[in-house]
mmCIF file of C-alpha atoms in Angstrom:
data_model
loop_
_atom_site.group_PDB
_atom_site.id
_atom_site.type_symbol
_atom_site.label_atom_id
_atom_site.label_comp_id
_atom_site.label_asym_id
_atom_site.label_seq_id
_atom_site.Cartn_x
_atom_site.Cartn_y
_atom_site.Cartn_z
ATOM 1 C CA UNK H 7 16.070 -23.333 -15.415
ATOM 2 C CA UNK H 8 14.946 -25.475 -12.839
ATOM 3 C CA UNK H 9 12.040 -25.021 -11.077
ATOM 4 C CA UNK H 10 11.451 -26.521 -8.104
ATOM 5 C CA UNK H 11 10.736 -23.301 -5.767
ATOM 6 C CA UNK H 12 8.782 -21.768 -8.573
ATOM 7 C CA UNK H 13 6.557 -24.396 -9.035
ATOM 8 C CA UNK H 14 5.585 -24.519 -5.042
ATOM 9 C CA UNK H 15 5.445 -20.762 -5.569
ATOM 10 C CA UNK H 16 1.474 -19.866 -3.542
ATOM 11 C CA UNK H 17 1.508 -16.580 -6.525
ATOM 12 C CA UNK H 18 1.304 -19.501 -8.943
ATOM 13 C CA UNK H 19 -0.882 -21.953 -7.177
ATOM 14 C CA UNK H 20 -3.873 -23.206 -9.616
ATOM 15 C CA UNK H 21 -2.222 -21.742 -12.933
ATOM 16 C CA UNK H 22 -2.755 -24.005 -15.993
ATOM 17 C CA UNK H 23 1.035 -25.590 -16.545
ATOM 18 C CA UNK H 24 1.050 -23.528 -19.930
ATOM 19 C CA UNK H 25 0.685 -20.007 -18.541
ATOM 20 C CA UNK H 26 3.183 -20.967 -15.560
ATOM 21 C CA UNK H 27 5.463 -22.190 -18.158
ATOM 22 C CA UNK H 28 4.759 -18.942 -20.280
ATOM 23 C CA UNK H 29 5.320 -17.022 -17.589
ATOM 24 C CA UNK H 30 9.124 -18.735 -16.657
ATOM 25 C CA UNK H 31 10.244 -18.307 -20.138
ATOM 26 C CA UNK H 32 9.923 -14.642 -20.032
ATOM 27 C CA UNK H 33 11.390 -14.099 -17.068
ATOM 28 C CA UNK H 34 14.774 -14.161 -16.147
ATOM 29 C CA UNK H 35 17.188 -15.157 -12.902
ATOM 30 C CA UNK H 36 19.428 -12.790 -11.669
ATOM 31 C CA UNK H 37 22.510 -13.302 -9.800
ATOM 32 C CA UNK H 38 23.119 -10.891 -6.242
ATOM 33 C CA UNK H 39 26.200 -10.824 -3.859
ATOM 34 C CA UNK H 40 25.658 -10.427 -0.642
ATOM 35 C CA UNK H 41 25.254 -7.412 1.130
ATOM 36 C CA UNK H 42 23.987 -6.042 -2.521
ATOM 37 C CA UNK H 43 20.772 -3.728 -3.169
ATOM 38 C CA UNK H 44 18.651 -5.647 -5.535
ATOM 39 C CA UNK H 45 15.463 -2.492 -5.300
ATOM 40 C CA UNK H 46 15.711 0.810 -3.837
ATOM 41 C CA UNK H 47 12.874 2.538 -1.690
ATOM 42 C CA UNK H 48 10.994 4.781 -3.763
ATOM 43 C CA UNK H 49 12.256 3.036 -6.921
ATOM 44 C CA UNK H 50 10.171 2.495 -9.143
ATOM 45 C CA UNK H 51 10.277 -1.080 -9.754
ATOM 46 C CA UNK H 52 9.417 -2.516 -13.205
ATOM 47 C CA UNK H 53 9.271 -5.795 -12.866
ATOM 48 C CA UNK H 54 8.178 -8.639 -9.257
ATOM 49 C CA UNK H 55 10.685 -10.684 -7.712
ATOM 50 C CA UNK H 56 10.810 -14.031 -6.256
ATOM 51 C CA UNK H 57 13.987 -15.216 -4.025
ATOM 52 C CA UNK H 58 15.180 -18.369 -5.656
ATOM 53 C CA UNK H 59 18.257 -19.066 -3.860
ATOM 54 C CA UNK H 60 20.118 -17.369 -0.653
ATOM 55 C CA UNK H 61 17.970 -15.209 1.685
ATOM 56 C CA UNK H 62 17.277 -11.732 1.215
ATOM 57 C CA UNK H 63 15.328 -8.536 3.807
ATOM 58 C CA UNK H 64 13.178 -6.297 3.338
ATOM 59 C CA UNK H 65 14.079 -2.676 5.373
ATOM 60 C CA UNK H 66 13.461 1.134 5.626
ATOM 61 C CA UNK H 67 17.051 2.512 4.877
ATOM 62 C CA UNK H 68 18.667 5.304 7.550
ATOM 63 C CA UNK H 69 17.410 8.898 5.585
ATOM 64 C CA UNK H 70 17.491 12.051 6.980
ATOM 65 C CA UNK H 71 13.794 11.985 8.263
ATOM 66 C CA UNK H 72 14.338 8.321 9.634
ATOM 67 C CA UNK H 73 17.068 8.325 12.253
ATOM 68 C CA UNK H 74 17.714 4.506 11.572
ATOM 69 C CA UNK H 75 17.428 1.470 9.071
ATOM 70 C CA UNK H 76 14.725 -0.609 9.999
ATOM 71 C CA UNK H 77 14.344 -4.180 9.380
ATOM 72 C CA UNK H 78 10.835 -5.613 8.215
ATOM 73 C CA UNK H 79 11.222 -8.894 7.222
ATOM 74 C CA UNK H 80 13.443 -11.585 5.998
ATOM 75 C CA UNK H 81 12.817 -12.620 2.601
ATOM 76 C CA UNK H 82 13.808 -16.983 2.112
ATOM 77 C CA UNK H 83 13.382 -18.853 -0.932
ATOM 78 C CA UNK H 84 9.777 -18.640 -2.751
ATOM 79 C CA UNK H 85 8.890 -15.196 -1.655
ATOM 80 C CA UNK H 86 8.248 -12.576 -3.371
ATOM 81 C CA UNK H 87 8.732 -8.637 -3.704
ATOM 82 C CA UNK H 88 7.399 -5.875 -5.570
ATOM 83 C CA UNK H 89 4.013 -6.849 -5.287
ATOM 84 C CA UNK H 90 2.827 -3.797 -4.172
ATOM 85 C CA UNK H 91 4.052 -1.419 -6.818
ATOM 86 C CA UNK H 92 2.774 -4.775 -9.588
ATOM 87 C CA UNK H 93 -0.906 -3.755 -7.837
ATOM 88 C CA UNK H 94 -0.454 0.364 -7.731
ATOM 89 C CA UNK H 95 1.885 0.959 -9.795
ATOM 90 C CA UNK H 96 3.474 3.515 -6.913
ATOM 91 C CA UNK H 97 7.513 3.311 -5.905
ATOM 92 C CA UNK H 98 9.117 0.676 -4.119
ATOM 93 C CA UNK H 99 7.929 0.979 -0.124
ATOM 94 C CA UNK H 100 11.218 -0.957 0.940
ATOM 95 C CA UNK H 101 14.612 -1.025 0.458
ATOM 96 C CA UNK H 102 15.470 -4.954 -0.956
ATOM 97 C CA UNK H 103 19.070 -6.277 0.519
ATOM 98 C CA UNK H 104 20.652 -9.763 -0.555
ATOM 99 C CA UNK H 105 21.926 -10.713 2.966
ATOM 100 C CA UNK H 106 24.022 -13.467 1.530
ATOM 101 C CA UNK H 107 24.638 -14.580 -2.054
ATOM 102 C CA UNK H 108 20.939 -14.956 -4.093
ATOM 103 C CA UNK H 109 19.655 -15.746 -6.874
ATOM 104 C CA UNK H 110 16.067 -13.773 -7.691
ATOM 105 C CA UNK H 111 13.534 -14.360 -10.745
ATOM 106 C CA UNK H 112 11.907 -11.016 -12.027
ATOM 107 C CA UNK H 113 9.205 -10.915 -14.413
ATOM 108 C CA UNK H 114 8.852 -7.860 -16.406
ATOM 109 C CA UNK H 115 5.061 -6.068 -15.193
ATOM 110 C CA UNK H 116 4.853 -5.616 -18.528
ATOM 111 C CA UNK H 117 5.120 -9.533 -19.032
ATOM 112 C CA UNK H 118 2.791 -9.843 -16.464
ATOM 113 C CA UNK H 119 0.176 -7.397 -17.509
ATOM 114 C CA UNK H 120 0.134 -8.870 -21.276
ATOM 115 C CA UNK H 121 -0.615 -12.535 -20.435
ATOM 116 C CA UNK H 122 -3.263 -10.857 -17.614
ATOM 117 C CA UNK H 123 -5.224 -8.782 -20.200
ATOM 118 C CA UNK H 124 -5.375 -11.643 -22.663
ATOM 119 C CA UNK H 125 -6.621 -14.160 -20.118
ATOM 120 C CA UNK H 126 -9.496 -12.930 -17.625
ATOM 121 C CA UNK H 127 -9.471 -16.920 -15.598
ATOM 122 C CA UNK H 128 -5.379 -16.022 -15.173
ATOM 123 C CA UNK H 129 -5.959 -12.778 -14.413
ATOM 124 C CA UNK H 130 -8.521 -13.874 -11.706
ATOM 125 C CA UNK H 131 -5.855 -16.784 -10.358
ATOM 126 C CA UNK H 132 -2.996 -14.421 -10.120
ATOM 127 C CA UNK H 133 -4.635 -11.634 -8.599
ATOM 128 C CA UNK H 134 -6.465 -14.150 -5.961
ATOM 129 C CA UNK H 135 -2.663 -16.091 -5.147
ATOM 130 C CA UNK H 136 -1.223 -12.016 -4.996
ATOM 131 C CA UNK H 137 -4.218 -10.924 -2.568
ATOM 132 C CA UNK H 138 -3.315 -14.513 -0.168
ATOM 133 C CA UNK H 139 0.535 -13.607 -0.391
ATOM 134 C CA UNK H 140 -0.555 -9.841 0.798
ATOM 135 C CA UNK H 141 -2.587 -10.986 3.590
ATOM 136 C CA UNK H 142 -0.463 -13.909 5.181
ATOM 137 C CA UNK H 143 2.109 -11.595 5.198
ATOM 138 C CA UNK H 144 0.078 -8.620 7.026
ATOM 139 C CA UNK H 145 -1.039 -11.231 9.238
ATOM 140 C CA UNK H 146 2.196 -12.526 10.349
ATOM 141 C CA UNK H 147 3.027 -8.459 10.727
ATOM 142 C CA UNK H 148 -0.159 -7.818 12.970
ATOM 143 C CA UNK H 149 1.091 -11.082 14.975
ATOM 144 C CA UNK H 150 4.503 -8.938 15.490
ATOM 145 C CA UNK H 151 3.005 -5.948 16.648
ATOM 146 C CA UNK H 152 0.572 -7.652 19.118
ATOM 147 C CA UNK H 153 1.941 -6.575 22.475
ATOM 148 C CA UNK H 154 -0.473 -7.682 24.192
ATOM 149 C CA UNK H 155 -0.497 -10.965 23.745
ATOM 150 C CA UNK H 156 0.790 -13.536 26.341
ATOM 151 C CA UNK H 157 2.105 -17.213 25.288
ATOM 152 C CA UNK H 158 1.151 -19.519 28.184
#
């Protein structure tokens, strides 16, 4: 596989070569049409995600307690999902939707956990590159919501 988006990846920033490379090797690419359902709220997902190819979103599907889908964000090459349930082990919080033909990595949390146990300066990497990927993104949410902010 090539790995040009994986290797700019900010979850794998400062990773020896070898574990990075361990890491690709155990993972696989998968292939999704668009307009396809790659994870399910309240899934449980068992493995993270990162968008190789195509574009992808991140939503709250129409149920019967939520009168509509909502969109949360768009998901480009390099990004990553599944995250969350990777750190607490709880069910998918968002629907995932291909919005036009993708291509996706996914590394088992299995995978993940293994080479993290074994290797407390990984561990320590990962979890530090997961923790910036979790707050960029809640920053760039807050940003959304700020109503109250005027550009001049």
């Amino acid at each position: 596989m090539h790995h040009s988006v994986l290797d700019q990846l900010q979850i794998f920033e400062r990773l020896p070569n070898a574990e990075v490379q361990q890491l690709l090797e155990a993972g696989v690419v998968e292939t999704h049409p668009a307009g396809s359902i790659i994870l399910n709220e309240r899934d449980q997902p068992h493995s993270l995600y990162i968008v190789l190819e195509g574009k992808a979103e991140a939503f709250l599907p129409k149920t019967p307690e939520r009168f509509t889908a909502v969109q949360l964000s768009e998901l480009a090459p390099g990004q990553c999902f599944a995250e969350y349930a990777f750190i607490d082990q709880q069910p998918a919080s968002a629907s995932i939707r291909a919005l036009t033909d993708a291509r996706v990595f996914c590394i088992s949390y299995d995978t993940l956990h293994s080479l993290l146990d074994t290797k407390p300066a990984v561990a320590s990497i990962l979890y530090s590159n997961l923790l910036g990927v979790l707050v960029k993104r809640l920053r760039a949410s807050n940003a959304e919501l700020d109503l109250f902010t005027l550009a001049f």
